[in-house]
Amino acid sequence: MKALNLLLERHSCARLSAPAPEGAELETIWQAGLRAPDHGGLHPWRILHVSGEGLSKLSDIFAVAAEQNRGDVEKARQMPFRAPLITVVIASPKPHDKVPEIEQVLSAGCMVHAMQMAAFAQGYNGIWRTGPMAYDPIVKQKLGLAEHEHIVGFLYLGSSQISKVPSRTLSTDQFVSWL
Ligand SMILES: Cc1cc2nc3c(=O)[nH]c(=O)nc-3n(C[C@H](O)[C@H](O)[C@H](O)COP(=O)(O)O)c2cc1C
């Protein structure tokens, strides 16, 4: 796929099923993530891969969090099964004089986007999700995040179940001005 086509045609998909990327394809996706712009080369991120049994573990974690928050436990329990694979991207900011935390979190965000694009380029699709679970202290603790770390995204990946490609070209006039 041509690079510009990838940038212009990329779209998300919420209806995903097997097959999911694995082996060399998955490694390529992770490598694309690790090429995210990174001020100071701090590597302020890490990836938690969730598939197979991991999805059931994540489901249990979401259910516990929903229960504690008096939310919809069954809905929370089902969420991880919306794709055969979830890549949790964790921002892990490092103390630094010149690189503020926001830049390090942005770098982790770039990582999510790069991995979604790498999946798309290989014929898969995905969707970047957060929602309350991304910010829930119970979820963060059970997934092993340290106090200073943040979940910037649950990147759901798999094969698209939707044949119609959404067309969402925005007019640049609305968003671009000239100085
Ligand atoms: C930080 C972030 C968090 C998001 N969280 C959610 C989410 O929890 N649920 C959801 O349906 N879409 C979420 N989205 C939006 C989707 O990833 C996607 O961009 C949106 O559905 C538009 O589709 P498109 O990427 O094809 O334009 C989020 C996007 C970003 C950047």
mmCIF file of C-alpha atoms and ligand atoms in Angstrom:
data_model
loop_
_atom_site.group_PDB
_atom_site.id
_atom_site.type_symbol
_atom_site.label_atom_id
_atom_site.label_comp_id
_atom_site.label_asym_id
_atom_site.label_seq_id
_atom_site.Cartn_x
_atom_site.Cartn_y
_atom_site.Cartn_z
ATOM 1 C CA MET A 1 0.000 0.000 0.000
ATOM 2 C CA LYS A 2 1.323 3.444 -0.894
ATOM 3 C CA ALA A 3 2.186 5.590 2.111
ATOM 4 C CA LEU A 4 -0.085 8.450 1.081
ATOM 5 C CA ASN A 5 -2.995 6.137 0.419
ATOM 6 C CA LEU A 6 -2.508 4.688 3.874
ATOM 7 C CA LEU A 7 -2.581 8.146 5.457
ATOM 8 C CA LEU A 8 -5.598 9.318 3.473
ATOM 9 C CA GLU A 9 -7.669 6.143 3.491
ATOM 10 C CA ARG A 10 -7.070 4.904 7.022
ATOM 11 C CA HIS A 11 -10.236 4.400 8.983
ATOM 12 C CA SER A 12 -11.216 2.614 12.142
ATOM 13 C CA CYS A 13 -13.439 -0.407 12.492
ATOM 14 C CA ALA A 14 -15.370 -1.331 15.621
ATOM 15 C CA ARG A 15 -16.548 -4.721 14.313
ATOM 16 C CA LEU A 16 -13.531 -6.971 14.386
ATOM 17 C CA SER A 17 -13.011 -10.697 14.390
ATOM 18 C CA ALA A 18 -10.312 -13.303 13.762
ATOM 19 C CA PRO A 19 -7.881 -13.581 12.165
ATOM 20 C CA ALA A 20 -5.761 -11.097 14.041
ATOM 21 C CA PRO A 21 -2.194 -10.238 13.142
ATOM 22 C CA GLU A 22 0.338 -12.600 14.612
ATOM 23 C CA GLY A 23 3.955 -13.620 14.186
ATOM 24 C CA ALA A 24 5.939 -11.401 11.817
ATOM 25 C CA GLU A 25 2.899 -9.207 11.120
ATOM 26 C CA LEU A 26 2.437 -8.494 14.810
ATOM 27 C CA GLU A 27 6.150 -7.858 15.243
ATOM 28 C CA THR A 28 5.942 -5.328 12.381
ATOM 29 C CA ILE A 29 3.053 -3.601 14.145
ATOM 30 C CA TRP A 30 5.048 -3.353 17.379
ATOM 31 C CA GLN A 31 8.108 -2.119 15.483
ATOM 32 C CA ALA A 32 5.978 0.588 13.869
ATOM 33 C CA GLY A 33 4.851 1.610 17.358
ATOM 34 C CA LEU A 34 8.416 1.766 18.598
ATOM 35 C CA ARG A 35 9.237 4.191 15.749
ATOM 36 C CA ALA A 36 6.950 6.826 17.268
ATOM 37 C CA PRO A 37 8.489 10.293 17.500
ATOM 38 C CA ASP A 38 10.215 10.416 20.866
ATOM 39 C CA HIS A 39 11.719 13.686 22.124
ATOM 40 C CA GLY A 40 15.005 12.907 23.840
ATOM 41 C CA GLY A 41 14.814 9.215 22.997
ATOM 42 C CA LEU A 42 13.261 8.536 26.388
ATOM 43 C CA HIS A 43 11.157 5.565 25.272
ATOM 44 C CA PRO A 44 8.360 6.764 27.544
ATOM 45 C CA TRP A 45 5.965 3.950 26.727
ATOM 46 C CA ARG A 46 5.370 0.254 26.826
ATOM 47 C CA ILE A 47 2.954 -2.192 25.237
ATOM 48 C CA LEU A 48 0.817 -4.811 26.950
ATOM 49 C CA HIS A 49 -0.328 -7.480 24.511
ATOM 50 C CA VAL A 50 -3.706 -9.084 25.226
ATOM 51 C CA SER A 51 -5.065 -12.061 23.294
ATOM 52 C CA GLY A 52 -6.425 -15.547 23.996
ATOM 53 C CA GLU A 53 -6.526 -16.119 27.769
ATOM 54 C CA GLY A 54 -5.439 -12.521 28.215
ATOM 55 C CA LEU A 55 -8.813 -11.345 26.929
ATOM 56 C CA SER A 56 -10.553 -13.350 29.656
ATOM 57 C CA LYS A 57 -8.216 -11.889 32.271
ATOM 58 C CA LEU A 58 -8.935 -8.373 31.006
ATOM 59 C CA SER A 59 -12.645 -9.182 31.011
ATOM 60 C CA ASP A 60 -12.432 -10.166 34.709
ATOM 61 C CA ILE A 61 -10.530 -6.968 35.490
ATOM 62 C CA PHE A 62 -13.110 -4.798 33.718
ATOM 63 C CA ALA A 63 -15.904 -6.635 35.558
ATOM 64 C CA VAL A 64 -14.298 -5.988 38.957
ATOM 65 C CA ALA A 65 -13.845 -2.306 38.086
ATOM 66 C CA ALA A 66 -17.459 -2.001 36.921
ATOM 67 C CA GLU A 67 -18.689 -3.705 40.092
ATOM 68 C CA GLN A 68 -16.684 -1.325 42.303
ATOM 69 C CA ASN A 69 -18.082 1.630 40.379
ATOM 70 C CA ARG A 70 -21.639 0.245 40.435
ATOM 71 C CA GLY A 71 -21.568 0.091 36.653
ATOM 72 C CA ASP A 72 -22.867 -2.448 34.165
ATOM 73 C CA VAL A 73 -20.771 -5.497 35.043
ATOM 74 C CA GLU A 74 -21.929 -7.682 32.142
ATOM 75 C CA LYS A 75 -21.297 -4.942 29.593
ATOM 76 C CA ALA A 76 -17.836 -4.365 31.015
ATOM 77 C CA ARG A 77 -17.123 -8.094 30.976
ATOM 78 C CA GLN A 78 -17.941 -8.301 27.261
ATOM 79 C CA MET A 79 -15.846 -5.333 26.174
ATOM 80 C CA PRO A 80 -12.514 -7.104 25.616
ATOM 81 C CA PHE A 81 -14.170 -9.654 23.344
ATOM 82 C CA ARG A 82 -14.914 -7.018 20.695
ATOM 83 C CA ALA A 83 -11.669 -8.019 18.959
ATOM 84 C CA PRO A 84 -9.335 -11.015 18.957
ATOM 85 C CA LEU A 85 -6.415 -8.876 20.055
ATOM 86 C CA ILE A 86 -5.933 -5.773 22.174
ATOM 87 C CA THR A 87 -2.724 -3.823 22.412
ATOM 88 C CA VAL A 88 -2.717 -1.692 25.529
ATOM 89 C CA VAL A 89 -0.429 1.287 25.076
ATOM 90 C CA ILE A 90 0.933 2.617 28.331
ATOM 91 C CA ALA A 91 2.647 5.988 28.648
ATOM 92 C CA SER A 92 5.468 5.661 31.107
ATOM 93 C CA PRO A 93 6.819 9.205 31.451
ATOM 94 C CA LYS A 94 10.367 9.702 32.654
ATOM 95 C CA PRO A 95 11.495 12.699 34.702
ATOM 96 C CA HIS A 96 13.348 15.073 32.348
ATOM 97 C CA ASP A 97 14.364 18.784 32.431
ATOM 98 C CA LYS A 98 13.505 19.499 28.800
ATOM 99 C CA VAL A 99 10.826 16.995 27.863
ATOM 100 C CA PRO A 100 7.600 17.650 29.753
ATOM 101 C CA GLU A 101 5.216 14.842 30.546
ATOM 102 C CA ILE A 102 2.696 15.984 27.932
ATOM 103 C CA GLU A 103 5.235 15.388 25.160
ATOM 104 C CA GLN A 104 5.908 11.910 26.442
ATOM 105 C CA VAL A 105 2.196 11.091 26.554
ATOM 106 C CA LEU A 106 1.838 12.474 23.020
ATOM 107 C CA SER A 107 4.622 10.135 21.948
ATOM 108 C CA ALA A 108 2.634 7.212 23.351
ATOM 109 C CA GLY A 109 -0.403 8.472 21.406
ATOM 110 C CA CYS A 110 1.670 8.477 18.225
ATOM 111 C CA MET A 111 2.552 4.910 19.007
ATOM 112 C CA VAL A 112 -1.131 3.899 19.008
ATOM 113 C CA HIS A 113 -1.703 5.597 15.674
ATOM 114 C CA ALA A 114 1.411 4.082 14.114
ATOM 115 C CA MET A 115 0.361 0.583 15.184
ATOM 116 C CA GLN A 116 -3.163 1.058 13.868
ATOM 117 C CA MET A 117 -1.700 2.178 10.539
ATOM 118 C CA ALA A 118 0.724 -0.751 10.439
ATOM 119 C CA ALA A 119 -2.188 -3.123 11.021
ATOM 120 C CA PHE A 120 -4.231 -1.395 8.306
ATOM 121 C CA ALA A 121 -1.317 -1.546 5.859
ATOM 122 C CA GLN A 122 -1.217 -5.314 6.341
ATOM 123 C CA GLY A 123 -4.917 -5.797 5.620
ATOM 124 C CA TYR A 124 -6.224 -5.714 9.193
ATOM 125 C CA ASN A 125 -8.199 -3.054 10.958
ATOM 126 C CA GLY A 126 -8.734 -1.757 14.448
ATOM 127 C CA ILE A 127 -10.021 0.935 16.699
ATOM 128 C CA TRP A 128 -8.363 3.066 19.343
ATOM 129 C CA ARG A 129 -10.525 3.031 22.442
ATOM 130 C CA THR A 130 -10.206 4.488 25.898
ATOM 131 C CA GLY A 131 -13.420 5.012 27.890
ATOM 132 C CA PRO A 132 -13.632 4.987 31.698
ATOM 133 C CA MET A 133 -11.674 1.715 31.952
ATOM 134 C CA ALA A 134 -8.538 3.458 30.672
ATOM 135 C CA TYR A 135 -8.589 5.835 33.628
ATOM 136 C CA ASP A 136 -9.873 3.474 36.282
ATOM 137 C CA PRO A 137 -7.440 3.046 39.201
ATOM 138 C CA ILE A 138 -8.466 -0.611 39.693
ATOM 139 C CA VAL A 139 -7.806 -1.445 36.032
ATOM 140 C CA LYS A 140 -4.482 0.368 36.115
ATOM 141 C CA GLN A 141 -3.387 -1.385 39.280
ATOM 142 C CA LYS A 142 -4.453 -4.840 38.077
ATOM 143 C CA LEU A 143 -2.663 -4.323 34.766
ATOM 144 C CA GLY A 144 0.502 -3.515 36.675
ATOM 145 C CA LEU A 145 0.772 0.193 35.949
ATOM 146 C CA ALA A 146 2.884 2.308 38.273
ATOM 147 C CA GLU A 147 1.386 5.470 39.823
ATOM 148 C CA HIS A 148 2.911 7.741 37.186
ATOM 149 C CA GLU A 149 1.840 5.631 34.184
ATOM 150 C CA HIS A 150 -1.226 6.161 31.993
ATOM 151 C CA ILE A 151 -3.226 3.973 29.631
ATOM 152 C CA VAL A 152 -3.378 6.053 26.455
ATOM 153 C CA GLY A 153 -5.281 3.492 24.484
ATOM 154 C CA PHE A 154 -6.713 0.044 24.121
ATOM 155 C CA LEU A 155 -5.966 -0.630 20.456
ATOM 156 C CA TYR A 156 -8.436 -3.306 19.375
ATOM 157 C CA LEU A 157 -7.117 -5.166 16.330
ATOM 158 C CA GLY A 158 -8.430 -7.858 14.020
ATOM 159 C CA SER A 159 -10.118 -8.315 10.671
ATOM 160 C CA SER A 160 -12.859 -5.916 9.661
ATOM 161 C CA GLN A 161 -16.406 -7.266 9.531
ATOM 162 C CA ILE A 162 -17.617 -4.243 7.581
ATOM 163 C CA SER A 163 -17.342 -4.206 3.809
ATOM 164 C CA LYS A 164 -18.424 -0.590 3.281
ATOM 165 C CA VAL A 165 -15.530 1.826 3.665
ATOM 166 C CA PRO A 166 -16.584 5.037 5.416
ATOM 167 C CA SER A 167 -15.930 8.229 3.490
ATOM 168 C CA ARG A 168 -15.091 11.063 5.849
ATOM 169 C CA THR A 169 -13.056 13.593 3.924
ATOM 170 C CA LEU A 170 -13.171 16.936 5.703
ATOM 171 C CA SER A 171 -12.731 20.218 3.941
ATOM 172 C CA THR A 172 -9.386 21.765 4.790
ATOM 173 C CA ASP A 173 -11.005 25.236 4.565
ATOM 174 C CA GLN A 174 -12.624 24.667 7.934
ATOM 175 C CA PHE A 175 -9.415 23.837 9.736
ATOM 176 C CA VAL A 176 -6.536 25.538 7.965
ATOM 177 C CA SER A 177 -5.739 29.213 8.132
ATOM 178 C CA TRP A 178 -2.725 31.102 6.877
ATOM 179 C CA LEU A 179 -0.614 33.557 8.815
HETATM 180 C C1 LIG B 1 -7.626 9.022 22.539
HETATM 181 C C2 LIG B 1 -8.786 8.438 21.798
HETATM 182 C C3 LIG B 1 -9.720 7.678 22.474
HETATM 183 C C4 LIG B 1 -10.810 7.123 21.820
HETATM 184 N N1 LIG B 1 -11.692 6.359 22.513
HETATM 185 C C5 LIG B 1 -12.746 5.812 21.887
HETATM 186 C C6 LIG B 1 -13.634 4.957 22.584
HETATM 187 O O1 LIG B 1 -13.474 4.694 23.779
HETATM 188 N N2 LIG B 1 -14.679 4.445 21.901
HETATM 189 C C7 LIG B 1 -14.876 4.712 20.561
HETATM 190 O O2 LIG B 1 -15.845 4.218 19.992
HETATM 191 N N3 LIG B 1 -14.024 5.494 19.874
HETATM 192 C C8 LIG B 1 -12.965 6.045 20.495
HETATM 193 N N4 LIG B 1 -12.100 6.830 19.804
HETATM 194 C C9 LIG B 1 -12.380 7.157 18.380
HETATM 195 C C10 LIG B 1 -12.006 6.034 17.429
HETATM 196 O O3 LIG B 1 -10.703 5.554 17.674
HETATM 197 C C11 LIG B 1 -12.063 6.501 15.961
HETATM 198 O O4 LIG B 1 -11.089 7.463 15.712
HETATM 199 C C12 LIG B 1 -13.419 7.063 15.617
HETATM 200 O O5 LIG B 1 -14.373 6.021 15.711
HETATM 201 C C13 LIG B 1 -13.452 7.673 14.194
HETATM 202 O O6 LIG B 1 -13.155 6.708 13.242
HETATM 203 P P1 LIG B 1 -11.995 6.914 12.166
HETATM 204 O O7 LIG B 1 -10.707 6.653 12.885
HETATM 205 O O8 LIG B 1 -12.328 5.923 11.104
HETATM 206 O O9 LIG B 1 -12.090 8.322 11.698
HETATM 207 C C14 LIG B 1 -10.981 7.368 20.436
HETATM 208 C C15 LIG B 1 -10.015 8.106 19.739
HETATM 209 C C16 LIG B 1 -8.944 8.641 20.402
HETATM 210 C C17 LIG B 1 -7.912 9.433 19.632
#
